[in-house]
Amino acid sequence: MKKVGHKILAFAKAHKTILKGIFVMSVVIFIIIEAGRIGQEIDPVQLQTYLTDQSLGSVLSMLILGLIAVLPMLNYDFVIQDFLPERAETKYILKSGWVVNTFNNLIGFGGVLGATLRATYYGKHADRRRVIFAVSKIALFLLSGLSVWSLLALVEMYVFGVGRQFTQYTIWLIGGGLYFPILLGFTHLRESEFFSDLPLSREIRLTAGSMLEWGFAGAFFMYIGYQLGLTHLAAVFPLFMIANVVGIASMVPGAIGSFDIFMIGGLAAVGVDPSEAVVWLLFYRVFYYLVPFAIAIVIFVQDMGKRINTYLQGIPMQLLSRAAHVIFTMLLYFTAIMLLILATMPNFALQNRFVHSFTPYTLVFMGRAANIVIAFTLMGLARGIANKSRKAYWPTILILVLGMITTLLKDTSVRTILFLGVMILVTLLSKRELYRERIQFAWGDRFFDGVIYIASFVAYAVAGFYNAPNIHHRRPVPTAWIFPSWRLWLSGLLAMFIAVITVYLVLKYLSVGGDRLDAGFDAARVKAVVDQFGGNLVSHLALLRDKSIHYYQVDGQDQLFFMYRKKADKIIIMGEPVGNQKYVVPAVEEFMNEADKLDLSLVFYEVSEGFTMQMHDLGFDFMKFGEEGLVKLPDFKISGNHFKGERSLMNRFKREGYTFDLVKPPFDDQFMARLRQISDSWLAGREEKGFSLGFMDQYYLEQTPIAVIKDKDGQVIAFANQMPTGSDKITSIDLMRHIADAPSGIMDEVFINLFYWGRDNGYEYFNMGMAPLSGVGTNSYGFLEERAAHLIYQYGYRFYDFGGLRGYKNKYVTKWVPRYVVYWRRSSVLFTMLQILLIVNKKIDPQLYQAGMYRPQIFGPHNV
């Protein structure tokens, strides 16, 4: 017999996994059969009545108490810290303990899941082996509290006579009750190093925590019965403990099915209807298992998300925030547009199936007039959210909360609740994207919002036309345009005017804010940077005073400066940064970040190929904007057939007594007056340019020598101011003008004399300046934007003949150097180019510009 017993034991050990599976499957089959039998006894109508009869207060109390009932489980995670060399923070223990215990509570797998999660959470505070040992010791006491309660249930049944209906299940209580005494004896009587750090005090603490866990669960279960108006709750206590022992013995995760079937059968013994029992268990499962588990999932996903996000250097969170921001913006515009449709064309919204299908996903406010005002307000705030303004967040939250409350008071359908849930989620996730201090109005933004505003007014005007009582229509008025009453339409019109004022105030609020970028023009400060680090081809244009100046500093010392002017949402920067070139990249990054906070993007105008490639690495796109012509001076001479005409021209000017001179500042009033006469004659009433080109300004002209051509009477008839290039190898000029009746070829006279002067003074190149848009977009396979730019080159603008300019310079130029426009990659190149042309095409008064009095925007800071 003993031999047979050994064989059976050996067989069981060898096939324990299979046997365990057979046992679990048998239990599951039994549960399914019993569930089917009980299901036939349940009255669906009665079940629905029990579910819907619960008041809001009752449901809230079950929700709160269900969460409280889970708290004792956290004791295990605080005790486990005593086994580890480093104690985790209390907040971390609470968070990880909630996840571990609620996961283990619902899914379980014999405690394997809880042990695995604890090893994961606490593994960073100790080596994995030590954590597993600690978790294993804790796991032994998870059922100790249930064991004690089983013993107390026996006392209740046999001493106090409560729950005698369940005496046939005494064996289960005895089996469960023996677990704790056996465990206590096993850990103390057996000498083992494994249990050396389990003194009696710690075991009592673990058991007390386990008793609170099972006691709270039982108390909460009976509280649900009390809320359902059921009696005989004292007798339910031993049944609850028996059912838990049976559920654990079944080895089904969370005792799902085994516990429930046993409870339904047992509750019938105390007079509880199966429908009532199902509702009772349903509430217990939802508020004790599912709700805490849902909270744990949120915590777990958030925690895992943080780990993944950290591992992937923040990219997942960045993508999620950006996606949420886009969805949030779309939802705001969608809500605003739907409100406008419902307010301006109510019948259309009801009759059109497509529009009507979206009404469950729309916030509902207090009335038609209020909808119009709130719709326009949301439009303004949506523009702020779209442009990532942090000032738009809380006003938007306020309106959305108001809308959600009024919506839920009128509609509690699942679709509406899901829509509001999505809106809340994307609102929270998009907050980190809202960092800008103010917004600027890009041309595209103005067009998009303007279309919606205009369409709203037009639609409302058409509705007014059809509903006006004094207008008689030959044909029937389309029902889509009919208003309930004329007075209602008039109240809506008043709301329209209020909405316009409201949206103006909203946009004003979102767009105001200090401009820290412009340091103002300080000649000494500009010259100090140029003198210390050298200038560049365009640095002298800072002295025009028609541009803002932004400095980049290191340890409080100016290293570089940018010359720029704003247009809409662009900062158009003239040329490359001037100053210490080793700081170019950090200077651009700093300027770009500061500008981005103000909803502005950088555009670099007329920059070199090398600088363009540097900016491309920072995320900029570029377009070739033209070519700059250089004349090689050491080899320059007008002998030979190529310059036969120019040689003849120079000889004629010499015979007729024309002379070249270089006049150095300071200049007297008579000389400056003559230059102004020449400039006015040359302009012939046309408007001067600026920004990238010099204009007639005394302060600017007094900064450098001026080359002049005089006639035989010594009268100046043409002039050109020298332009420092920051190099001793390149010389150039900026402003070159002559009187209207100057002899033909006077420009050649100026240039050739300057070439000779530059050659004689050791310069290698003379910079003839830009031929804008030349060599751009000539290939049919080139970029569409560059081909569009070529049209501008082909047809020109204002009084500049670009094609002729290129042709004239080409006879002298020995090398053409490409120049580029560099712009932020998400900008429209056509809009950017038009904005550049608008700036370049207009001279502005330097004094007015520096005083900040030039062309203020409708919203926000001054803009030109």
mmCIF file with all atom_site columns, C-alpha atoms in Angstrom, residues 14 83 679 820 838:
data_model
loop_
_atom_site.group_PDB
_atom_site.id
_atom_site.type_symbol
_atom_site.label_atom_id
_atom_site.label_alt_id
_atom_site.label_comp_id
_atom_site.label_asym_id
_atom_site.label_entity_id
_atom_site.label_seq_id
_atom_site.pdbx_PDB_ins_code
_atom_site.Cartn_x
_atom_site.Cartn_y
_atom_site.Cartn_z
_atom_site.occupancy
_atom_site.B_iso_or_equiv
_atom_site.pdbx_formal_charge
_atom_site.auth_seq_id
_atom_site.auth_comp_id
_atom_site.auth_asym_id
_atom_site.auth_atom_id
_atom_site.pdbx_PDB_model_num
ATOM 1 C CA . ALA A 1 14  ? 5.600  14.545  -12.593 1.00 0.00 ? 14  ALA A CA 1
ATOM 2 C CA . PHE A 1 83  ? 13.070 43.545  4.064   1.00 0.00 ? 83  PHE A CA 1
ATOM 3 C CA . SER A 1 679 ? 18.414 111.795 -55.139 1.00 0.00 ? 679 SER A CA 1
ATOM 4 C CA . TYR A 1 820 ? 19.438 82.330  -50.269 1.00 0.00 ? 820 TYR A CA 1
ATOM 5 C CA . LEU A 1 838 ? 6.679  94.150  -48.916 1.00 0.00 ? 838 LEU A CA 1
#
